[in-house]
Coordinates of C-alpha atoms and ligand atoms in Angstrom, one line a residue:
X1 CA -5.6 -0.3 -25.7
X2 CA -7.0 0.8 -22.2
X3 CA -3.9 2.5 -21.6
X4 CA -4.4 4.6 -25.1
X5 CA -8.2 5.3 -24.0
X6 CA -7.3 6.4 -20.8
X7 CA -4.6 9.2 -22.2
X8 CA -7.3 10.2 -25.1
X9 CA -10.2 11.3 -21.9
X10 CA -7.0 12.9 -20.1
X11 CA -6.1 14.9 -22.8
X12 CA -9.9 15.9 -23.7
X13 CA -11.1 16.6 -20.0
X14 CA -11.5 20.2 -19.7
X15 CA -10.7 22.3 -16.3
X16 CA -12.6 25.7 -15.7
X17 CA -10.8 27.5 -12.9
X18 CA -13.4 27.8 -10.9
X19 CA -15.0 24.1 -11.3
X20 CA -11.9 22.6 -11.2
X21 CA -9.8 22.1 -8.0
X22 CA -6.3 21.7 -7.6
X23 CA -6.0 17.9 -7.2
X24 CA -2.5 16.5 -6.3
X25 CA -3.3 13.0 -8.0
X26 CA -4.5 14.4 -11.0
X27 CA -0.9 13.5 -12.7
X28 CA -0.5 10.4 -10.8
X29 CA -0.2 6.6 -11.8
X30 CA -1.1 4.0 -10.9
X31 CA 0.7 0.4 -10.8
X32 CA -0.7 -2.3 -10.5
X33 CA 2.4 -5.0 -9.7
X34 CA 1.9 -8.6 -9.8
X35 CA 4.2 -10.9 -7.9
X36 CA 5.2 -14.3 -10.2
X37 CA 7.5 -15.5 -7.6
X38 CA 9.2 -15.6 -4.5
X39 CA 11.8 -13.1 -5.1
X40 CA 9.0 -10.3 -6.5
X41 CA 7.2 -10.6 -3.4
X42 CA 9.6 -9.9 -1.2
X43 CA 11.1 -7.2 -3.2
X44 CA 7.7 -5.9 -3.3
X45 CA 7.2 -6.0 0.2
X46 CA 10.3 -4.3 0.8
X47 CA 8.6 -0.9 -0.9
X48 CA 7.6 1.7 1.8
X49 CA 5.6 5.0 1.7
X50 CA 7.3 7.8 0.4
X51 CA 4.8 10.8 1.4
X52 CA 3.4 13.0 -1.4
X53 CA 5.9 10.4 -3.8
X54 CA 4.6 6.4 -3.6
X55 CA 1.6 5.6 -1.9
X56 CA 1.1 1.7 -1.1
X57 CA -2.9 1.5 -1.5
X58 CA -2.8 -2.5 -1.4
X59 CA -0.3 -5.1 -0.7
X60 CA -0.3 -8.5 -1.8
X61 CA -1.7 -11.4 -0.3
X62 CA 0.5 -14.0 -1.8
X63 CA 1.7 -14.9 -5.7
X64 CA -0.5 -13.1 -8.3
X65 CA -1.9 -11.0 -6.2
X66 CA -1.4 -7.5 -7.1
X67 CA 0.6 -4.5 -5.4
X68 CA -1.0 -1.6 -6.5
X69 CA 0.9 1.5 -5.7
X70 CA -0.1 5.2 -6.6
X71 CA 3.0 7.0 -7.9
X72 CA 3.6 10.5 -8.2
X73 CA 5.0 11.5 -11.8
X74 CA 8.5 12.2 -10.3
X75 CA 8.9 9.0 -8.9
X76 CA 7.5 7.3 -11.9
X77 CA 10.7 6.1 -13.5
X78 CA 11.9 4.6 -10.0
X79 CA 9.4 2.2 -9.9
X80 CA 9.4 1.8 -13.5
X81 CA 13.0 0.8 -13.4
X82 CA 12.3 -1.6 -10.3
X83 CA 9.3 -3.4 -12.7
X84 CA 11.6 -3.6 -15.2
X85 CA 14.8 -5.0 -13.3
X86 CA 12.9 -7.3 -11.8
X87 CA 10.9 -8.5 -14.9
X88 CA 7.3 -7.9 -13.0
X89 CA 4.4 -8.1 -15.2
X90 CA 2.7 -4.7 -14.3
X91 CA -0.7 -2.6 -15.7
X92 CA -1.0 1.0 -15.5
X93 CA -4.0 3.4 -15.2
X94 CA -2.9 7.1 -16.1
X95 CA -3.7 10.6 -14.3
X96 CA -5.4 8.6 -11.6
X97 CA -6.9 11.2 -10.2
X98 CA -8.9 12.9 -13.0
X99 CA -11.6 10.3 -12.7
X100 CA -12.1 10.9 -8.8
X101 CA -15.8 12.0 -8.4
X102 CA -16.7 15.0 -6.7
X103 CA -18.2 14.2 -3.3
X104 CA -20.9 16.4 -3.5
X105 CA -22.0 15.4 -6.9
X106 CA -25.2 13.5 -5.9
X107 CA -25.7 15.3 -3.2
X108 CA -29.3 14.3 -1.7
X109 CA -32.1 16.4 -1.6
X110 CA -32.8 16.2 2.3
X111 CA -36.3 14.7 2.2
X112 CA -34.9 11.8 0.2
X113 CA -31.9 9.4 1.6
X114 CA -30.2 7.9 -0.9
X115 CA -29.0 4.6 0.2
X116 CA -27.3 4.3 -2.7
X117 CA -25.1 7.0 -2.2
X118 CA -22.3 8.4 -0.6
X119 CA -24.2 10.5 1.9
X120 CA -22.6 13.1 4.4
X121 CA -22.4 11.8 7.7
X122 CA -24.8 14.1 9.1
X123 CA -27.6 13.2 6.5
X124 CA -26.6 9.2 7.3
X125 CA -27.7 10.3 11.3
X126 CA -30.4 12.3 10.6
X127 CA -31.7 9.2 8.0
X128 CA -30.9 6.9 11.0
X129 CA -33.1 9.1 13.5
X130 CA -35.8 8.9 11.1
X131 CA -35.6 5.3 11.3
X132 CA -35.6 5.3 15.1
X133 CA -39.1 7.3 14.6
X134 CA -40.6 5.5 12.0
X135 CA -39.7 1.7 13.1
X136 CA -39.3 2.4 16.9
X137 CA -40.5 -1.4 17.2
X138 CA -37.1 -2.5 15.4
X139 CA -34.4 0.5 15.4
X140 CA -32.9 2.1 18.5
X141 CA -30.1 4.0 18.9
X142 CA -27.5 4.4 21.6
X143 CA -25.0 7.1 21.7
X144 CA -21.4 5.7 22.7
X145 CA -19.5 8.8 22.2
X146 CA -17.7 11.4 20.4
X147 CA -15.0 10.9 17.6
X148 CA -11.5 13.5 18.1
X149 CA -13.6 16.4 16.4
X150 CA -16.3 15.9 18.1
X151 CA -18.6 14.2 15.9
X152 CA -21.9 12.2 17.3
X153 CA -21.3 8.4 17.5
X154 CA -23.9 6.7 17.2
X155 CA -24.6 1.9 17.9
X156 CA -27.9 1.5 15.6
X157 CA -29.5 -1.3 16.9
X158 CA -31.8 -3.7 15.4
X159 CA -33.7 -5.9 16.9
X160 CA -37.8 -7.5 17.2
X161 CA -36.9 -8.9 20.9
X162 CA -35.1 -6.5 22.2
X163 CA -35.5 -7.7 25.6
X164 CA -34.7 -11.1 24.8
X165 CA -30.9 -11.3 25.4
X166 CA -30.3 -12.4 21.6
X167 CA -27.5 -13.1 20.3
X168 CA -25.5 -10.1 18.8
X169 CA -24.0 -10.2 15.1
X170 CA -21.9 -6.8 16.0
X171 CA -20.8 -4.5 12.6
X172 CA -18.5 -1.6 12.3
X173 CA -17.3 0.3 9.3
X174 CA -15.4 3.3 8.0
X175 CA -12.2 2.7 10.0
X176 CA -10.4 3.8 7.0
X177 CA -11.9 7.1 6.3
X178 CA -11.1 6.7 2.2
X179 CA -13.5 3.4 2.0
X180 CA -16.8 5.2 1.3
X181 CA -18.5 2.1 0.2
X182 CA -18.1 0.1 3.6
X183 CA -20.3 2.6 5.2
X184 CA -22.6 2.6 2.5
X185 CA -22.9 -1.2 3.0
X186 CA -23.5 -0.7 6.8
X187 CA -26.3 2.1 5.9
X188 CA -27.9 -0.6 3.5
X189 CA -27.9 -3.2 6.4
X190 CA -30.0 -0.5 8.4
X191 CA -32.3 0.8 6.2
X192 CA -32.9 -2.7 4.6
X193 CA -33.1 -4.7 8.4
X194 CA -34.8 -2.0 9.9
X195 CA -37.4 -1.2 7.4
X196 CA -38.5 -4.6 5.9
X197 CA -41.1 -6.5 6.7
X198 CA -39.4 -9.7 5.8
X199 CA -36.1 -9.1 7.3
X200 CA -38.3 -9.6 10.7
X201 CA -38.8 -13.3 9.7
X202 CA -35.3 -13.8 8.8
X203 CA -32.4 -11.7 9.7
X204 CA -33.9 -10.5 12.6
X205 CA -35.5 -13.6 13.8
X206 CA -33.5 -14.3 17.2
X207 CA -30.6 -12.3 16.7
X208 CA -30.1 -8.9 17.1
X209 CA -27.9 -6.2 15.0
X210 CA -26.0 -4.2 16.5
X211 CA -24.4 -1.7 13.6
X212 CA -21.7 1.3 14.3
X213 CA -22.3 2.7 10.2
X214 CA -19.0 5.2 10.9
X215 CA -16.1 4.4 12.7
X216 CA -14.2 7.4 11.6
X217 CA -16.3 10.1 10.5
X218 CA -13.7 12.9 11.2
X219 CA -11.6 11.4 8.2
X220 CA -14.8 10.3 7.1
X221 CA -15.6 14.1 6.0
X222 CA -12.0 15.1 5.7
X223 CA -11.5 12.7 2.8
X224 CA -15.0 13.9 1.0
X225 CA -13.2 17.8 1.5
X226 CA -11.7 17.8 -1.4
X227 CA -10.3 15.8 -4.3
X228 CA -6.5 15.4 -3.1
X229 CA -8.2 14.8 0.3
X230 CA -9.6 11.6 -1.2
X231 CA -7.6 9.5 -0.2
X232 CA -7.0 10.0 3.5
X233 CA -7.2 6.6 5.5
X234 CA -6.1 7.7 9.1
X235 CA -8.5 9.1 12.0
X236 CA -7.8 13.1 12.2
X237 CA -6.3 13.4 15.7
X238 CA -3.2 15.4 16.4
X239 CA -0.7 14.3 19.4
X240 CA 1.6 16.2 20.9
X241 CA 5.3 16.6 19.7
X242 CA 5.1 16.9 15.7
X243 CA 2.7 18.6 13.1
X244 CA 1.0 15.5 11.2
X245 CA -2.1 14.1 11.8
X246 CA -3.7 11.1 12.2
X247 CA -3.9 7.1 13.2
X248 CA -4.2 3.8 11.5
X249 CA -7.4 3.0 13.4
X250 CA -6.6 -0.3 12.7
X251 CA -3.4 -0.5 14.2
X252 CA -4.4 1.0 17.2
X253 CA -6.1 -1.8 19.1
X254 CA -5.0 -3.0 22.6
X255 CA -3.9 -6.4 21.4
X256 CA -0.3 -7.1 20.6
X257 CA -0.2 -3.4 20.0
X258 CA 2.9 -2.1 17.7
X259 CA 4.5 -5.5 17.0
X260 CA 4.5 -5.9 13.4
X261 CA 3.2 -4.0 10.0
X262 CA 3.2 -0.9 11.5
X263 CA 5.0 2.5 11.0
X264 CA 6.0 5.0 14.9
X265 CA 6.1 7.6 12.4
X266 CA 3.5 9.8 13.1
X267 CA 3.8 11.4 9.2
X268 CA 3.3 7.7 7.9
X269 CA -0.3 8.2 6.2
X270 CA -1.1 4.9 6.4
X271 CA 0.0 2.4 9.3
X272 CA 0.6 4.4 12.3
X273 CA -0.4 3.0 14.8
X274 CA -0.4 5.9 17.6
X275 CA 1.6 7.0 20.6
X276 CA 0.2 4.0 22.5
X277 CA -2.5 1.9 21.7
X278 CA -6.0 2.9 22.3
X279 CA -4.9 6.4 21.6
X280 CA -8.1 7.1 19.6
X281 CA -11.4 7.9 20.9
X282 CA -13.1 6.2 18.0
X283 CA -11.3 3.1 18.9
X284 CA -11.9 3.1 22.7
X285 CA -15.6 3.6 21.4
X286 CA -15.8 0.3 19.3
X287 CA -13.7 -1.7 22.6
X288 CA -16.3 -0.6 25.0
X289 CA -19.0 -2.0 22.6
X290 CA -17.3 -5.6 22.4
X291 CA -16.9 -5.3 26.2
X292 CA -19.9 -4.3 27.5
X293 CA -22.4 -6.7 25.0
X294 CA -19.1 -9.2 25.2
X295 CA -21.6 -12.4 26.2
X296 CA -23.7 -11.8 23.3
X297 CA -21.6 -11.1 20.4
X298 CA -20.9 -14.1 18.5
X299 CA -19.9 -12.7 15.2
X300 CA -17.7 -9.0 14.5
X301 CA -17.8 -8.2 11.0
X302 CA -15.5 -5.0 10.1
X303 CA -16.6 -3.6 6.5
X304 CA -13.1 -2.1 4.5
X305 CA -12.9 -2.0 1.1
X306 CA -10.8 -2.8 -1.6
X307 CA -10.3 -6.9 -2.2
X308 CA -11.5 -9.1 -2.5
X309 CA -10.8 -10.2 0.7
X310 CA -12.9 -11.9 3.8
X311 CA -9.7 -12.2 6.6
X312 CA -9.8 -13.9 10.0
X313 CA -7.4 -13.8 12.8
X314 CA -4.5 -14.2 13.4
X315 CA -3.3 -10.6 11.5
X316 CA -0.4 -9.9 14.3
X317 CA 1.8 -13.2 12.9
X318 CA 1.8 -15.5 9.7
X319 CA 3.4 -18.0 12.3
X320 CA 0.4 -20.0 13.9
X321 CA -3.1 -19.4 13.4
X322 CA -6.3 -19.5 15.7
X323 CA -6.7 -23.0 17.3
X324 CA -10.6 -22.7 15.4
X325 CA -9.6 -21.6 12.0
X326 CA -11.1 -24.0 9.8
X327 CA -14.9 -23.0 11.4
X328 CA -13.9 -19.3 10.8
X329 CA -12.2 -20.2 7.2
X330 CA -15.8 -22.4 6.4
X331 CA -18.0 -19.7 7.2
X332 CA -16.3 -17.2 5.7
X333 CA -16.3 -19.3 2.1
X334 CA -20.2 -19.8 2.5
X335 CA -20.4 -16.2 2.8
X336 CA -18.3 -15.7 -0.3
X337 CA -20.3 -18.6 -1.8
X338 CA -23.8 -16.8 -1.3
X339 CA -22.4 -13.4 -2.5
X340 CA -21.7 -15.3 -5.8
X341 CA -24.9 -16.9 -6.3
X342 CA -26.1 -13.5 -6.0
X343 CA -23.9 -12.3 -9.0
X344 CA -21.3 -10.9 -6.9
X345 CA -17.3 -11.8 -6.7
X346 CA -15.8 -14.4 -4.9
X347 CA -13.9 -13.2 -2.1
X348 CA -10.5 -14.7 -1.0
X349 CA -10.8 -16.2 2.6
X350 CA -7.4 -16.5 4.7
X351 CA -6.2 -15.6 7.7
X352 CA -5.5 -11.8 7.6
X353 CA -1.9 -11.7 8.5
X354 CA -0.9 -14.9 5.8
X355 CA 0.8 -12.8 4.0
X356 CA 1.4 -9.5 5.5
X357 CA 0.9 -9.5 9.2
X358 CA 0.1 -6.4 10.8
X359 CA -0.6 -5.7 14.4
X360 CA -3.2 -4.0 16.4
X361 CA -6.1 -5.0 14.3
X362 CA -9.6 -4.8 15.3
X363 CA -10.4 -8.2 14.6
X364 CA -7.1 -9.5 16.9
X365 CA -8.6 -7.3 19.7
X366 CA -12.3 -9.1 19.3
X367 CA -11.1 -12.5 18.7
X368 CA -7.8 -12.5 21.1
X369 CA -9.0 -10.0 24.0
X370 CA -12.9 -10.0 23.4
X371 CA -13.8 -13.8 23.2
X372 CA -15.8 -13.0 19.9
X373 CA -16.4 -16.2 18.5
X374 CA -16.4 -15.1 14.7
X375 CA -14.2 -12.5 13.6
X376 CA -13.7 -11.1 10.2
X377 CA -12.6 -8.2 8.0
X378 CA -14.5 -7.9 5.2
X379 CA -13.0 -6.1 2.4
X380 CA -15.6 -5.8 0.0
X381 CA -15.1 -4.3 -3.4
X382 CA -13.2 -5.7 -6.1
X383 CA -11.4 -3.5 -9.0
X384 CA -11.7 0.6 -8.9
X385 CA -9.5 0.6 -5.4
X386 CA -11.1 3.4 -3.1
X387 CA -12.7 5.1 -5.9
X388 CA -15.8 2.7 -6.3
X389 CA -17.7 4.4 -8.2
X390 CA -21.4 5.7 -6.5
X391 CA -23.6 4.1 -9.4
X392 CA -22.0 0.6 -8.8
X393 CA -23.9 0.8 -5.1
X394 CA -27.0 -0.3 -6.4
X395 CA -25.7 -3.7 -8.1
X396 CA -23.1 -4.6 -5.5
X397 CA -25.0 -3.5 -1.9
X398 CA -27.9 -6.0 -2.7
X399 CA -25.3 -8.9 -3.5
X400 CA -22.9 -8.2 -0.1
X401 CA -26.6 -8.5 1.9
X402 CA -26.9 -12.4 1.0
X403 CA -23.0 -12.9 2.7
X404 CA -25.0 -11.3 5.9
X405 CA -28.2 -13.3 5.6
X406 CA -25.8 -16.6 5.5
X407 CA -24.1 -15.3 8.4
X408 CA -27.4 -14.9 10.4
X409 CA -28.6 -18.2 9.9
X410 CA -25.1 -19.7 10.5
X411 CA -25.4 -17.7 13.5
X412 CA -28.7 -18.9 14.8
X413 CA -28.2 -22.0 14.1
X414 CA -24.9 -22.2 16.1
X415 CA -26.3 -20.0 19.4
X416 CA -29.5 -19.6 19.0
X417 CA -32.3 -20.8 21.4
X418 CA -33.1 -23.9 21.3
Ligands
NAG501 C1 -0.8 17.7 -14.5 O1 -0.3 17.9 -15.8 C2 -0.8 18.9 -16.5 C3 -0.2 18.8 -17.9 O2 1.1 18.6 -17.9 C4 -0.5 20.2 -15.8 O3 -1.0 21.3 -16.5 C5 -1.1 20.2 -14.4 O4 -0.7 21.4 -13.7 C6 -0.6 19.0 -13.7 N1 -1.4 19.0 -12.4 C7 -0.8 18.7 -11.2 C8 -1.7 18.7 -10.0 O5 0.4 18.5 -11.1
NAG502 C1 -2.9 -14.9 -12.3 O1 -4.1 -14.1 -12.2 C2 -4.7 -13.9 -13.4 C3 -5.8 -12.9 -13.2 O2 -6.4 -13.0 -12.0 C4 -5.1 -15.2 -14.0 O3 -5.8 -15.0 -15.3 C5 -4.0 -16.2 -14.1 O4 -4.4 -17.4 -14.6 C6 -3.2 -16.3 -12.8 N1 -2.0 -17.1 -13.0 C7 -1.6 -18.0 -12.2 C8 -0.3 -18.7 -12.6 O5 -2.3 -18.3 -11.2
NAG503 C1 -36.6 12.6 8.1 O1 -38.0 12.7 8.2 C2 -38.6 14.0 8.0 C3 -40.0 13.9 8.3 O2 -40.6 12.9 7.6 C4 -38.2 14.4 6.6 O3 -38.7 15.8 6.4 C5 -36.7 14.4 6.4 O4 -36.4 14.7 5.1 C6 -36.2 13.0 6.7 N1 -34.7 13.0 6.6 C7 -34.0 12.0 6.1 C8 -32.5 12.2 6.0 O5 -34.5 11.0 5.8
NAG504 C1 -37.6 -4.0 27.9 O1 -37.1 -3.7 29.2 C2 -37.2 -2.3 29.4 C3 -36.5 -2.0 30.8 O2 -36.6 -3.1 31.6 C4 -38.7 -1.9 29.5 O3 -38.9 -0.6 29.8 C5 -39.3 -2.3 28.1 O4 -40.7 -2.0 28.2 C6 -39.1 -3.7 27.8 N1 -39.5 -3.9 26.4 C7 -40.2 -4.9 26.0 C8 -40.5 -5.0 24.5 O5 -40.6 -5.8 26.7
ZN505 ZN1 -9.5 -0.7 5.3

């Protein structure tokens, strides 16, 4: 039945030349693959990027858990013939791409952030400079860089004490410059922290926020370019010696660096990890935070989306885990707990490289390298994959902040003065 309605909208969805882009997913589907046993999954995990052909957007964490896989119609009846050899139950959702939204659709007015959008990068700083002005007694900023193209980088942070030598709950998001909604989820922690009265009783009471809303705002803005842009995940720098572009930033971090579930193909679009680690500028930027506050961090939280998923360390090997992983694994469930008791999802909490490991992770580098305490990546939608759809912000933004208020007072209550 979905399947029919999604044809019937494809068939009905008019394109005036001039309105309409070219966009290369427009005849693309997707497949959602569900592993039943052993033998699917690693079949499953066998599957590799073919560039401009099969595009791996999620792999899965274990039985049941779904592959999903964008396909280009010429490599439809490959995969097709693999579901069907292999008897894998599988759903499909039809010319993928005709439902992305234009990026500019809601495009704010300039005297009015919408913190329920996704905003240009430029109108998220000049929102966050306001912020400085208008709550100087809570919100600074510190600039810790450039990204590859040369784009402002910007550590918002929040604090009532700033003096005080608090400890640090340190956020980052955007690495992946197709997950729109983890930076809208770092915007609503600043506007919401730095703006409300209440948030100074409770958030903000003896712990300080430090928040980096974009990691990668180069792919960031390339991604929002253009419809078969959407889905770019890598930085946008260019190394010598070959004509693509672009790093996993997530693979690029100085721990363990290039050991597993990564691609030396530079023309991989999704898991290279660079020429050597620490390649990236944006990366180096997000080190030199955990190093120079590295006393007072006590919790890393980096926001990705689609899940959902809250992952701890290891994500280098599925062989041991962290000597502490049942205080990472119990915080990260009272997290997930709160969300739900705010209407949101549950998320799945395991150690992020359980099922696929993959090196080079900024969570490794905080937890392994750093000394951070708590470490986690937070993958926070559920259904839609990238494309979360803008209007959803509203509902789900509100629900993720209770996960960060139980994290604060977990946080307090472990380093806090006494
Ligand atoms: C998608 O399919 C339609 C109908 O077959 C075709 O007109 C269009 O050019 C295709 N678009 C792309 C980007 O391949
Ligand atoms: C597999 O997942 C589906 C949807 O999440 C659920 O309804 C079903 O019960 C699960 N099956 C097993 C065997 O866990
Ligand atoms: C910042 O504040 C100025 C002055 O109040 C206002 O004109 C501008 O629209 C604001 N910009 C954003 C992005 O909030
Ligand atoms: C914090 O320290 C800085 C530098 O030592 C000083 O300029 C500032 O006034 C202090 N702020 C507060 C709130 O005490
Ligand atoms: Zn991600």
């Amino acid at each position: 039945m979905a399947r029919w309605v999604v044809i019937v909208f494809g068939l009905l969805q008019i394109c005036w030349p001039a309105a309409c882009e070219e966009n290369k997913y427009a005849n693309y589907t997707l497949m959602k693959i569900t592993p039943q046993n052993g033998e699917h999954l690693e079949e499953l995990s066998k599957l590799q990027h073919v560039p401009e052909s099969i595009e791996i957007l999620k792999r899965s964490r274990g039985l049941n858990r779904s592959t999903d896989i964008l396909v280009a119609p010429h490599k439809r009846a490959f995969l097709d013939e693999f579901v069907s050899r292999l008897r894998i139950p599988v759903q499909y959702k039809l010319n993928y791409g005709w439902f992305f939204q234009e990026a500019s659709s809601q495009a704010i007015k300039k005297d009015d952030y919408n913190v329920f959008a996704y905003n240009a990068y430029e109108d998220m700083l000049a929102f966050i400079n306001n912020l400085t002005i208008q709550f100087s007694n809570v919100v600074t900023v510190q600039n810790v860089g450039q990204s590859y193209e040369g784009r402002k980088m910007v550590l918002v942070k929040l604090s009532t004490n700033p003096n005080g030598s608090n400890p640090i709950i340190f956020i980052d998001a955007g690495v992946h410059a197709r997950e729109w909604a983890a930076s809208a989820m770092a915007m609503y922690l600043i506007r919401r922290l730095g703006r409300s009265p209440r948030a100074r009783k409770r958030e903000l009471r003896g712990i300080d926020w430090y928040i980096l809303p974009l990691v990668n705002p180069d792919g960031y803005e390339f991604s929002r370019s253009g419809k078969s842009n959407r889905l770019w995940r890598k930085t946008r720098s260019k190394h010598t010696g070959h004509d693509c572009y672009g790093v996993d930033g997530n693979r690029n971090y100085g721990f363990r660096w290039g050991e597993k579930g990564i691609s030396k193909d530079p023309c991989n679009p999704e898991i290279y990890a660079g020429p050597k680690e620490f390649s990236e500028p944006e990366t180096q930027i997000v080190a030199t935070i955990m190093q120079t506050y590295k006393d007072r961090i006590k919790l890393y939280v980096s926001l990705h989306t689609y899940g959902p998923y809250m992952v701890y360390p290891w994500g280098f090997t599925d062989y041991i885990a962290p000597e502490k992983w049942e205080r990472l694994h119990n915080l990260a469930r009272m997290v997930s707990d709160s969300v739900v008791r705010a209407g949101g999802h549950r998320f799945e909490v395991m150690s992020s490289g359980q099922w696929y490991p993959a090196a080079g992770g900024s969570c490794d580098y905080a937890y392994g390298v750093i000394g951070i305490p708590y470490a986690y990546s937070m993958e926070l939608t559920e259904n839609f994959e990238f494309i979360f759809p803008e209007e959803l912000l509203e509902v789900v933004l509100p629900q993720f902040f209770e996960g960060f208020t139980t994290f604060s007072i977990h946080i307090r209550r472990e380093f806090g003065k006494k």
